[in-house]
mmCIF file of C-alpha atoms and ligand atoms in Angstrom:
data_model
loop_
_atom_site.group_PDB
_atom_site.id
_atom_site.type_symbol
_atom_site.label_atom_id
_atom_site.label_comp_id
_atom_site.label_asym_id
_atom_site.label_seq_id
_atom_site.Cartn_x
_atom_site.Cartn_y
_atom_site.Cartn_z
ATOM 1 C CA MET J 1 10.587 14.729 -26.702
ATOM 2 C CA ASN J 2 12.145 18.331 -25.932
ATOM 3 C CA SER J 3 11.329 19.101 -22.266
ATOM 4 C CA ALA J 4 11.888 22.359 -20.508
ATOM 5 C CA VAL J 5 12.610 20.394 -17.434
ATOM 6 C CA ARG J 6 16.058 19.957 -16.746
ATOM 7 C CA ARG J 7 16.278 18.207 -13.185
ATOM 8 C CA ILE J 8 13.569 16.412 -11.188
ATOM 9 C CA GLY J 9 13.635 14.948 -7.822
ATOM 10 C CA VAL J 10 12.113 11.881 -6.555
ATOM 11 C CA LEU J 11 11.360 10.512 -3.127
ATOM 12 C CA THR J 12 9.753 7.470 -1.117
ATOM 13 C CA SER J 13 7.046 8.899 1.784
ATOM 14 C CA GLY J 14 4.859 6.700 4.302
ATOM 15 C CA GLY J 15 4.876 3.047 4.641
ATOM 16 C CA ASP J 16 7.739 1.039 2.196
ATOM 17 C CA ALA J 17 5.940 -1.299 -0.616
ATOM 18 C CA PRO J 18 7.514 -3.959 -2.113
ATOM 19 C CA GLY J 19 7.450 -2.193 -6.206
ATOM 20 C CA MET J 20 8.943 1.480 -4.401
ATOM 21 C CA ASN J 21 12.703 0.909 -6.152
ATOM 22 C CA ALA J 22 10.738 -0.497 -9.142
ATOM 23 C CA ALA J 23 9.500 2.788 -9.436
ATOM 24 C CA VAL J 24 12.277 5.344 -8.522
ATOM 25 C CA ARG J 25 14.472 2.985 -11.403
ATOM 26 C CA ALA J 26 11.616 3.912 -13.599
ATOM 27 C CA VAL J 27 11.571 7.305 -12.322
ATOM 28 C CA VAL J 28 15.266 7.860 -13.211
ATOM 29 C CA ARG J 29 15.367 5.905 -15.991
ATOM 30 C CA THR J 30 13.124 7.521 -17.761
ATOM 31 C CA ALA J 31 14.438 10.879 -16.838
ATOM 32 C CA ALA J 32 18.014 10.043 -18.948
ATOM 33 C CA SER J 33 15.866 8.902 -21.490
ATOM 34 C CA LEU J 34 14.850 12.704 -22.145
ATOM 35 C CA GLY J 35 17.692 14.458 -21.330
ATOM 36 C CA ILE J 36 16.254 15.191 -17.359
ATOM 37 C CA GLU J 37 18.569 15.247 -14.510
ATOM 38 C CA CYS J 38 16.651 13.347 -11.422
ATOM 39 C CA ILE J 39 18.290 14.088 -7.660
ATOM 40 C CA GLY J 40 17.357 11.596 -5.418
ATOM 41 C CA ILE J 41 15.819 12.608 -1.991
ATOM 42 C CA ARG J 42 16.088 10.928 1.350
ATOM 43 C CA ARG J 43 14.247 9.553 3.639
ATOM 44 C CA GLY J 44 10.789 11.662 2.133
ATOM 45 C CA TYR J 45 9.990 15.078 3.246
ATOM 46 C CA HIS J 46 12.361 15.316 5.634
ATOM 47 C CA GLY J 47 15.363 15.322 3.171
ATOM 48 C CA LEU J 48 13.563 17.984 1.066
ATOM 49 C CA ILE J 49 13.810 20.103 3.872
ATOM 50 C CA SER J 50 16.832 19.116 5.184
ATOM 51 C CA ALA J 51 18.572 18.943 1.983
ATOM 52 C CA ASP J 52 19.095 15.417 1.774
ATOM 53 C CA MET J 53 19.549 14.644 -1.413
ATOM 54 C CA TYR J 54 22.340 13.677 -4.738
ATOM 55 C CA PRO J 55 22.308 13.062 -8.114
ATOM 56 C CA MET J 56 21.318 9.434 -9.197
ATOM 57 C CA THR J 57 22.697 7.961 -12.733
ATOM 58 C CA PRO J 58 20.570 5.081 -14.428
ATOM 59 C CA ARG J 59 23.682 2.942 -13.386
ATOM 60 C CA ASP J 60 22.715 3.950 -9.583
ATOM 61 C CA VAL J 61 19.495 2.310 -10.074
ATOM 62 C CA ASN J 62 20.705 -0.885 -11.738
ATOM 63 C CA GLY J 63 19.021 -4.009 -10.055
ATOM 64 C CA LEU J 64 16.545 -2.012 -8.456
ATOM 65 C CA THR J 65 13.795 -3.747 -9.546
ATOM 66 C CA ALA J 66 13.646 -6.871 -8.232
ATOM 67 C CA ARG J 67 14.480 -4.967 -4.253
ATOM 68 C CA GLY J 68 12.212 -4.838 -1.584
ATOM 69 C CA GLY J 69 11.917 -1.647 0.755
ATOM 70 C CA THR J 70 13.264 2.003 -1.122
ATOM 71 C CA VAL J 71 17.161 3.051 -1.704
ATOM 72 C CA LEU J 72 15.745 6.279 -0.312
ATOM 73 C CA TYR J 73 14.440 5.630 2.896
ATOM 74 C CA THR J 74 11.035 6.851 3.211
ATOM 75 C CA ALA J 75 9.918 8.796 6.779
ATOM 76 C CA ARG J 76 6.023 10.750 8.299
ATOM 77 C CA SER J 77 7.576 14.353 8.443
ATOM 78 C CA LYS J 78 6.672 16.535 11.293
ATOM 79 C CA GLU J 79 7.928 18.965 10.569
ATOM 80 C CA PHE J 80 6.089 18.549 6.625
ATOM 81 C CA MET J 81 3.415 19.915 8.164
ATOM 82 C CA THR J 82 3.621 22.915 9.469
ATOM 83 C CA PRO J 83 4.242 26.350 6.918
ATOM 84 C CA GLU J 84 6.993 26.805 7.829
ATOM 85 C CA GLY J 85 8.463 23.403 6.328
ATOM 86 C CA VAL J 86 6.130 23.465 3.100
ATOM 87 C CA LYS J 87 8.209 26.334 2.250
ATOM 88 C CA ARG J 88 11.626 25.386 3.340
ATOM 89 C CA ALA J 89 10.980 22.107 0.776
ATOM 90 C CA ALA J 90 10.115 24.285 -1.917
ATOM 91 C CA ASP J 91 12.217 26.873 -0.865
ATOM 92 C CA ASN J 92 14.932 23.988 -0.925
ATOM 93 C CA CYS J 93 13.523 22.373 -4.190
ATOM 94 C CA ARG J 94 13.766 26.448 -6.010
ATOM 95 C CA PHE J 95 17.693 26.365 -4.660
ATOM 96 C CA MET J 96 19.081 22.741 -6.371
ATOM 97 C CA GLY J 97 16.202 23.879 -8.996
ATOM 98 C CA ILE J 98 14.682 20.951 -9.032
ATOM 99 C CA GLN J 99 12.001 21.977 -11.770
ATOM 100 C CA GLY J 100 9.212 19.118 -11.102
ATOM 101 C CA LEU J 101 9.191 16.560 -8.045
ATOM 102 C CA VAL J 102 8.027 12.933 -8.214
ATOM 103 C CA THR J 103 5.640 11.548 -4.853
ATOM 104 C CA ILE J 104 6.131 7.535 -3.895
ATOM 105 C CA GLY J 105 3.946 7.218 -1.316
ATOM 106 C CA GLY J 106 -0.304 7.146 -0.318
ATOM 107 C CA ASP J 107 -2.394 10.092 0.779
ATOM 108 C CA GLY J 108 -0.169 11.975 3.305
ATOM 109 C CA THR J 109 2.253 11.920 0.201
ATOM 110 C CA PHE J 110 -0.312 13.349 -1.967
ATOM 111 C CA LYS J 111 -1.285 15.648 0.548
ATOM 112 C CA GLY J 112 2.269 16.481 0.849
ATOM 113 C CA ALA J 113 2.732 17.241 -3.657
ATOM 114 C CA LEU J 114 -0.296 19.364 -2.880
ATOM 115 C CA ALA J 115 1.129 21.548 -0.629
ATOM 116 C CA LEU J 116 4.401 21.893 -1.779
ATOM 117 C CA SER J 117 2.953 22.666 -5.463
ATOM 118 C CA LYS J 118 0.368 25.554 -3.971
ATOM 119 C CA HIS J 119 4.605 27.004 -3.336
ATOM 120 C CA GLY J 120 4.891 27.334 -7.446
ATOM 121 C CA ILE J 121 6.949 23.549 -7.617
ATOM 122 C CA SER J 122 5.866 20.848 -10.434
ATOM 123 C CA VAL J 123 4.875 18.135 -8.619
ATOM 124 C CA VAL J 124 2.659 14.132 -9.596
ATOM 125 C CA GLY J 125 2.495 11.471 -6.757
ATOM 126 C CA ILE J 126 2.798 8.059 -7.733
ATOM 127 C CA PRO J 127 0.406 5.181 -5.202
ATOM 128 C CA ALA J 128 2.674 3.408 -3.241
ATOM 129 C CA THR J 129 1.190 1.213 -0.229
ATOM 130 C CA ILE J 130 -0.227 -1.865 0.724
ATOM 131 C CA ASP J 131 -3.325 -0.818 1.615
ATOM 132 C CA ASN J 132 -4.005 -0.625 -1.560
ATOM 133 C CA ASP J 133 -6.527 2.170 -0.535
ATOM 134 C CA ILE J 134 -6.534 4.873 -2.524
ATOM 135 C CA ALA J 135 -10.060 6.026 -4.334
ATOM 136 C CA CYS J 136 -8.457 7.391 -7.986
ATOM 137 C CA THR J 137 -6.492 4.501 -8.496
ATOM 138 C CA ASP J 138 -7.844 0.263 -9.238
ATOM 139 C CA TYR J 139 -4.243 0.259 -7.843
ATOM 140 C CA THR J 140 -1.076 0.886 -6.164
ATOM 141 C CA ILE J 141 2.228 -0.681 -6.473
ATOM 142 C CA GLY J 142 2.716 -3.235 -3.071
ATOM 143 C CA TYR J 143 -0.438 -4.134 -2.835
ATOM 144 C CA ASP J 144 -0.221 -8.123 -4.608
ATOM 145 C CA THR J 145 2.989 -8.557 -3.132
ATOM 146 C CA ALA J 146 1.659 -8.062 -0.168
ATOM 147 C CA CYS J 147 -1.489 -9.799 -0.260
ATOM 148 C CA ASN J 148 1.032 -13.152 -1.545
ATOM 149 C CA THR J 149 2.782 -12.095 1.752
ATOM 150 C CA ALA J 150 0.654 -13.074 3.522
ATOM 151 C CA ILE J 151 -0.990 -16.249 1.882
ATOM 152 C CA GLU J 152 2.331 -17.559 2.436
ATOM 153 C CA SER J 153 2.131 -17.011 6.066
ATOM 154 C CA ILE J 154 -0.907 -17.871 6.492
ATOM 155 C CA ASP J 155 -0.907 -21.548 3.944
ATOM 156 C CA LYS J 156 1.869 -22.128 6.787
ATOM 157 C CA LEU J 157 -0.038 -21.855 9.596
ATOM 158 C CA ARG J 158 -2.791 -23.352 7.941
ATOM 159 C CA ASP J 159 -0.456 -27.172 7.525
ATOM 160 C CA THR J 160 -0.030 -26.397 11.521
ATOM 161 C CA MET J 161 -3.423 -25.456 12.825
ATOM 162 C CA ARG J 162 -4.845 -29.015 10.978
ATOM 163 C CA SER J 163 -2.192 -31.405 12.939
ATOM 164 C CA HIS J 164 -3.935 -29.352 15.660
ATOM 165 C CA GLU J 165 -7.470 -28.453 14.744
ATOM 166 C CA ARG J 166 -6.935 -24.985 15.843
ATOM 167 C CA CYS J 167 -8.756 -22.087 15.113
ATOM 168 C CA SER J 168 -6.302 -19.629 13.711
ATOM 169 C CA VAL J 169 -7.007 -15.958 14.223
ATOM 170 C CA VAL J 170 -4.791 -13.809 11.988
ATOM 171 C CA GLU J 171 -4.659 -10.465 11.307
ATOM 172 C CA VAL J 172 -3.193 -8.366 8.639
ATOM 173 C CA MET J 173 -2.336 -4.990 7.811
ATOM 174 C CA GLY J 174 -4.885 -2.645 5.615
ATOM 175 C CA HIS J 175 -5.069 1.163 7.825
ATOM 176 C CA LYS J 176 -8.445 1.742 7.682
ATOM 177 C CA ALA J 177 -9.431 -0.356 5.006
ATOM 178 C CA GLY J 178 -9.890 -4.082 4.105
ATOM 179 C CA HIS J 179 -8.765 -4.051 0.860
ATOM 180 C CA LEU J 180 -5.850 -6.310 1.770
ATOM 181 C CA ALA J 181 -8.227 -8.754 4.554
ATOM 182 C CA LEU J 182 -10.813 -9.084 1.429
ATOM 183 C CA TYR J 183 -7.961 -10.297 -0.832
ATOM 184 C CA VAL J 184 -5.916 -12.672 1.340
ATOM 185 C CA GLY J 185 -9.426 -14.232 3.009
ATOM 186 C CA ILE J 186 -10.435 -15.161 0.107
ATOM 187 C CA ALA J 187 -7.506 -16.091 -1.133
ATOM 188 C CA ALA J 188 -6.891 -18.237 1.647
ATOM 189 C CA GLY J 189 -10.258 -20.178 1.914
ATOM 190 C CA ALA J 190 -11.241 -18.095 5.290
ATOM 191 C CA THR J 191 -13.974 -19.131 6.970
ATOM 192 C CA ALA J 192 -14.634 -15.305 8.202
ATOM 193 C CA VAL J 193 -13.138 -12.246 7.733
ATOM 194 C CA LEU J 194 -13.705 -9.061 9.373
ATOM 195 C CA VAL J 195 -12.938 -6.176 7.665
ATOM 196 C CA PRO J 196 -13.692 -2.777 8.303
ATOM 197 C CA GLU J 197 -16.383 -1.283 5.642
ATOM 198 C CA LYS J 198 -18.812 -4.180 7.007
ATOM 199 C CA LYS J 199 -20.713 -3.848 9.894
ATOM 200 C CA ILE J 200 -20.898 -7.609 10.835
ATOM 201 C CA ASP J 201 -23.263 -9.864 13.834
ATOM 202 C CA PHE J 202 -20.130 -11.990 15.721
ATOM 203 C CA GLN J 203 -22.451 -14.315 16.402
ATOM 204 C CA ARG J 204 -24.323 -15.546 12.302
ATOM 205 C CA ASP J 205 -21.072 -13.326 10.651
ATOM 206 C CA VAL J 206 -17.661 -15.625 12.730
ATOM 207 C CA VAL J 207 -19.543 -17.875 15.642
ATOM 208 C CA GLU J 208 -22.312 -19.593 13.056
ATOM 209 C CA ARG J 209 -19.913 -20.102 10.610
ATOM 210 C CA ILE J 210 -17.484 -21.854 12.400
ATOM 211 C CA ARG J 211 -19.930 -23.839 14.423
ATOM 212 C CA SER J 212 -21.853 -25.140 10.760
ATOM 213 C CA ALA J 213 -18.416 -25.387 8.979
ATOM 214 C CA ARG J 214 -17.757 -28.052 12.066
ATOM 215 C CA LEU J 215 -20.977 -29.901 11.777
ATOM 216 C CA ARG J 216 -20.193 -30.673 8.134
ATOM 217 C CA GLY J 217 -17.023 -31.880 9.399
ATOM 218 C CA ARG J 218 -14.361 -29.409 9.141
ATOM 219 C CA THR J 219 -11.374 -29.665 12.396
ATOM 220 C CA HIS J 220 -9.327 -26.511 12.330
ATOM 221 C CA PHE J 221 -10.556 -22.417 11.292
ATOM 222 C CA MET J 222 -8.870 -19.195 9.736
ATOM 223 C CA ILE J 223 -10.297 -15.863 10.670
ATOM 224 C CA ILE J 224 -8.776 -12.746 9.226
ATOM 225 C CA VAL J 225 -9.744 -10.175 10.178
ATOM 226 C CA ALA J 226 -8.618 -6.459 9.194
ATOM 227 C CA GLU J 227 -5.714 -4.145 11.438
ATOM 228 C CA GLY J 228 -8.697 -1.704 11.357
ATOM 229 C CA ALA J 229 -11.582 -3.625 12.988
ATOM 230 C CA GLY J 230 -10.134 -5.075 15.629
ATOM 231 C CA PRO J 231 -8.725 -4.884 18.104
ATOM 232 C CA VAL J 232 -7.610 -8.626 17.526
ATOM 233 C CA THR J 233 -7.947 -10.295 20.604
ATOM 234 C CA ASP J 234 -11.478 -9.536 21.670
ATOM 235 C CA VAL J 235 -12.109 -11.826 18.379
ATOM 236 C CA VAL J 236 -9.807 -13.957 20.158
ATOM 237 C CA GLU J 237 -11.922 -14.132 23.643
ATOM 238 C CA ARG J 238 -15.307 -14.006 21.759
ATOM 239 C CA ILE J 239 -14.217 -16.633 19.832
ATOM 240 C CA GLN J 240 -12.962 -19.056 21.880
ATOM 241 C CA LEU J 241 -15.736 -18.316 24.388
ATOM 242 C CA GLU J 242 -18.407 -18.460 21.939
ATOM 243 C CA THR J 243 -16.242 -21.467 20.896
ATOM 244 C CA GLY J 244 -14.338 -23.314 23.615
ATOM 245 C CA LEU J 245 -11.922 -23.826 20.699
ATOM 246 C CA ASP J 246 -7.822 -23.162 21.328
ATOM 247 C CA VAL J 247 -8.138 -20.203 19.371
ATOM 248 C CA ARG J 248 -3.941 -18.964 18.457
ATOM 249 C CA LEU J 249 -3.021 -15.029 16.836
ATOM 250 C CA THR J 250 -1.072 -14.194 14.713
ATOM 251 C CA VAL J 251 -0.294 -10.577 14.301
ATOM 252 C CA LEU J 252 1.657 -10.752 10.333
ATOM 253 C CA GLY J 253 2.742 -6.894 10.642
ATOM 254 C CA HIS J 254 5.857 -5.337 8.705
ATOM 255 C CA VAL J 255 6.703 -8.814 7.360
ATOM 256 C CA GLN J 256 3.608 -8.065 4.504
ATOM 257 C CA ARG J 257 5.792 -4.678 3.433
ATOM 258 C CA GLY J 258 9.078 -6.387 3.075
ATOM 259 C CA GLY J 259 10.025 -8.896 0.450
ATOM 260 C CA SER J 260 11.589 -8.639 -3.809
ATOM 261 C CA PRO J 261 7.865 -7.389 -5.536
ATOM 262 C CA LEU J 262 6.349 -10.024 -7.237
ATOM 263 C CA VAL J 263 6.030 -9.283 -11.527
ATOM 264 C CA ARG J 264 2.261 -6.784 -11.439
ATOM 265 C CA ASP J 265 4.608 -4.707 -8.659
ATOM 266 C CA ARG J 266 7.221 -4.834 -10.177
ATOM 267 C CA VAL J 267 5.778 -3.994 -13.852
ATOM 268 C CA ILE J 268 2.812 -1.261 -12.478
ATOM 269 C CA ALA J 269 5.764 0.653 -11.018
ATOM 270 C CA SER J 270 7.679 0.517 -13.856
ATOM 271 C CA ARG J 271 4.971 2.311 -15.593
ATOM 272 C CA MET J 272 4.057 4.668 -13.376
ATOM 273 C CA GLY J 273 7.075 5.501 -12.699
ATOM 274 C CA TYR J 274 7.716 6.588 -16.738
ATOM 275 C CA THR J 275 4.326 7.832 -17.017
ATOM 276 C CA ALA J 276 4.712 10.148 -13.673
ATOM 277 C CA VAL J 277 8.637 12.471 -15.935
ATOM 278 C CA GLN J 278 6.334 11.813 -19.301
ATOM 279 C CA LEU J 279 4.021 14.287 -17.201
ATOM 280 C CA LEU J 280 6.027 16.574 -16.151
ATOM 281 C CA ALA J 281 7.886 16.433 -18.990
ATOM 282 C CA GLU J 282 5.372 18.414 -20.470
ATOM 283 C CA GLY J 283 4.681 20.825 -17.687
ATOM 284 C CA LYS J 284 2.759 19.266 -16.262
ATOM 285 C CA THR J 285 1.684 19.282 -12.234
ATOM 286 C CA ASN J 286 -0.274 18.435 -9.483
ATOM 287 C CA ARG J 287 -1.315 15.106 -10.870
ATOM 288 C CA VAL J 288 -0.588 11.254 -9.393
ATOM 289 C CA VAL J 289 -0.621 8.615 -11.912
ATOM 290 C CA CYS J 290 -3.527 6.507 -11.373
ATOM 291 C CA VAL J 291 -4.073 2.511 -13.009
ATOM 292 C CA ASP J 292 -8.565 2.263 -14.342
ATOM 293 C CA GLY J 293 -9.230 -0.528 -15.368
ATOM 294 C CA GLY J 294 -6.324 -1.292 -18.061
ATOM 295 C CA ASP J 295 -5.419 1.668 -18.454
ATOM 296 C CA TYR J 296 -3.032 4.837 -17.088
ATOM 297 C CA LEU J 297 -3.870 7.874 -16.211
ATOM 298 C CA ASP J 298 -3.690 11.024 -14.672
ATOM 299 C CA ARG J 299 -6.112 12.839 -12.007
ATOM 300 C CA ASP J 300 -6.104 16.303 -10.357
ATOM 301 C CA ILE J 301 -4.428 15.653 -6.190
ATOM 302 C CA ASP J 302 -7.511 18.045 -4.513
ATOM 303 C CA GLU J 303 -9.470 15.454 -7.397
ATOM 304 C CA ALA J 304 -7.293 12.685 -6.310
ATOM 305 C CA LEU J 305 -7.999 13.218 -2.472
ATOM 306 C CA ALA J 306 -11.665 14.099 -2.620
ATOM 307 C CA MET J 307 -12.984 10.484 -3.440
ATOM 308 C CA GLU J 308 -13.089 8.028 -1.426
ATOM 309 C CA LYS J 309 -12.383 3.765 -2.139
ATOM 310 C CA GLY J 310 -15.188 1.529 -0.814
ATOM 311 C CA LEU J 311 -14.736 -1.851 -1.191
ATOM 312 C CA ASP J 312 -14.781 -4.172 -3.799
ATOM 313 C CA GLU J 313 -18.481 -4.944 -3.318
ATOM 314 C CA ASP J 314 -18.727 -7.835 -6.226
ATOM 315 C CA VAL J 315 -15.245 -9.726 -4.588
ATOM 316 C CA TYR J 316 -16.891 -9.615 -1.544
ATOM 317 C CA VAL J 317 -20.423 -10.985 -2.071
ATOM 318 C CA ILE J 318 -18.111 -13.817 -3.410
ATOM 319 C CA LEU J 319 -16.069 -13.966 -0.866
ATOM 320 C CA ASP J 320 -19.360 -14.427 1.781
ATOM 321 C CA ALA J 321 -20.543 -16.683 -1.028
ATOM 322 C CA LEU J 322 -18.113 -18.973 -0.457
ATOM 323 C CA MET J 323 -18.267 -18.510 3.935
ATOM 324 C CA ALA J 324 -20.981 -19.354 3.485
ATOM 325 C CA GLY J 325 -21.094 -22.011 1.566
ATOM 326 C CA ALA J 326 -17.514 -23.851 3.207
HETATM 327 O O1 LIG A 401 0.021 2.477 5.075
HETATM 328 C C1 LIG A 401 1.059 1.036 5.136
HETATM 329 C C2 LIG A 401 0.913 -0.090 6.781
HETATM 330 O O2 LIG A 401 1.585 -0.458 6.076
HETATM 331 C C3 LIG A 401 -0.826 0.585 6.967
HETATM 332 O O3 LIG A 401 -1.354 -1.177 6.412
HETATM 333 C C4 LIG A 401 -0.236 0.079 8.699
HETATM 334 O O4 LIG A 401 -1.290 0.468 9.348
HETATM 335 C C5 LIG A 401 0.612 0.693 8.582
HETATM 336 O O5 LIG A 401 1.661 1.728 7.778
HETATM 337 C C6 LIG A 401 1.856 0.808 9.595
HETATM 338 O O6 LIG A 401 3.158 1.827 9.307
HETATM 339 P P1 LIG A 401 4.087 2.104 10.642
HETATM 340 O O7 LIG A 401 5.367 1.915 9.786
HETATM 341 O O8 LIG A 401 4.252 3.555 11.778
HETATM 342 O O9 LIG A 401 4.631 1.130 11.757
#
């Protein structure tokens, strides 16, 4: 392709997610293959405001597919939330000759990209967050690895819970959404799963499930709570009070954001990075790269931000049936 675009920038913003580095690598390498120079911007929008950036060559991104975190660092910039901050960031883009920007992150990152596009900067967003809570796409980079990280810990917890005949309450991340908890719950074979999207009857959906599983001979229990469905300490107290079980709380926390990305995240990140650069090279702007079924497509950022993502109902129905039959 003969692109009029000669230089683009790439940044990561918001909470980091395994696979962000693979996306950065794909952006740099795809740009190089099209004769486009790529500038790495450190610490998200903060780096745009402070002009903290450096040219990234294909060699600079060697071996990045396997690395967790983000080599570009990440931040949530308060200054960028102000009109002056956005203007300064856009002015710096122009001053540095950055004609297009790939922004990798979640909803907040896309809001920032939208603000920049209103100042005439071409932007394409790549969805990356372990929460998988971005409505315009079936999948966000990092989700699969985070689910697996959580499962690895929960499998270990189960061993000790079984030995002591205890009840384990595990809080998983997910911000205000329950996608992570839903998948982790089904994969862990949980007794009960609490997600913010579903109002539950605590007696029926938690206490009774523990009781009936106990009657059927189960001696240990695994309860998964999405952080948005908390406070998790209340869940622990109520279970202890109503069942008399020995309950232990584990908050998995930021460990879920770390680790080497799994194949799914490496491949999806690479495909999204490639697609983002193609879009900029074609002169497109104000787009988010999305996965829809098996297809990679792009949507308008305004349209993407206005969409709402519900829980995967089919999976929830299965989870509910499996928990009821435990
Ligand atoms: O969005 C990713 C996420 O890890 C959420 O699951 C969590 O609520 C939040 O970020 C934690 O953010 P921080 O890095 O500010 O602790």
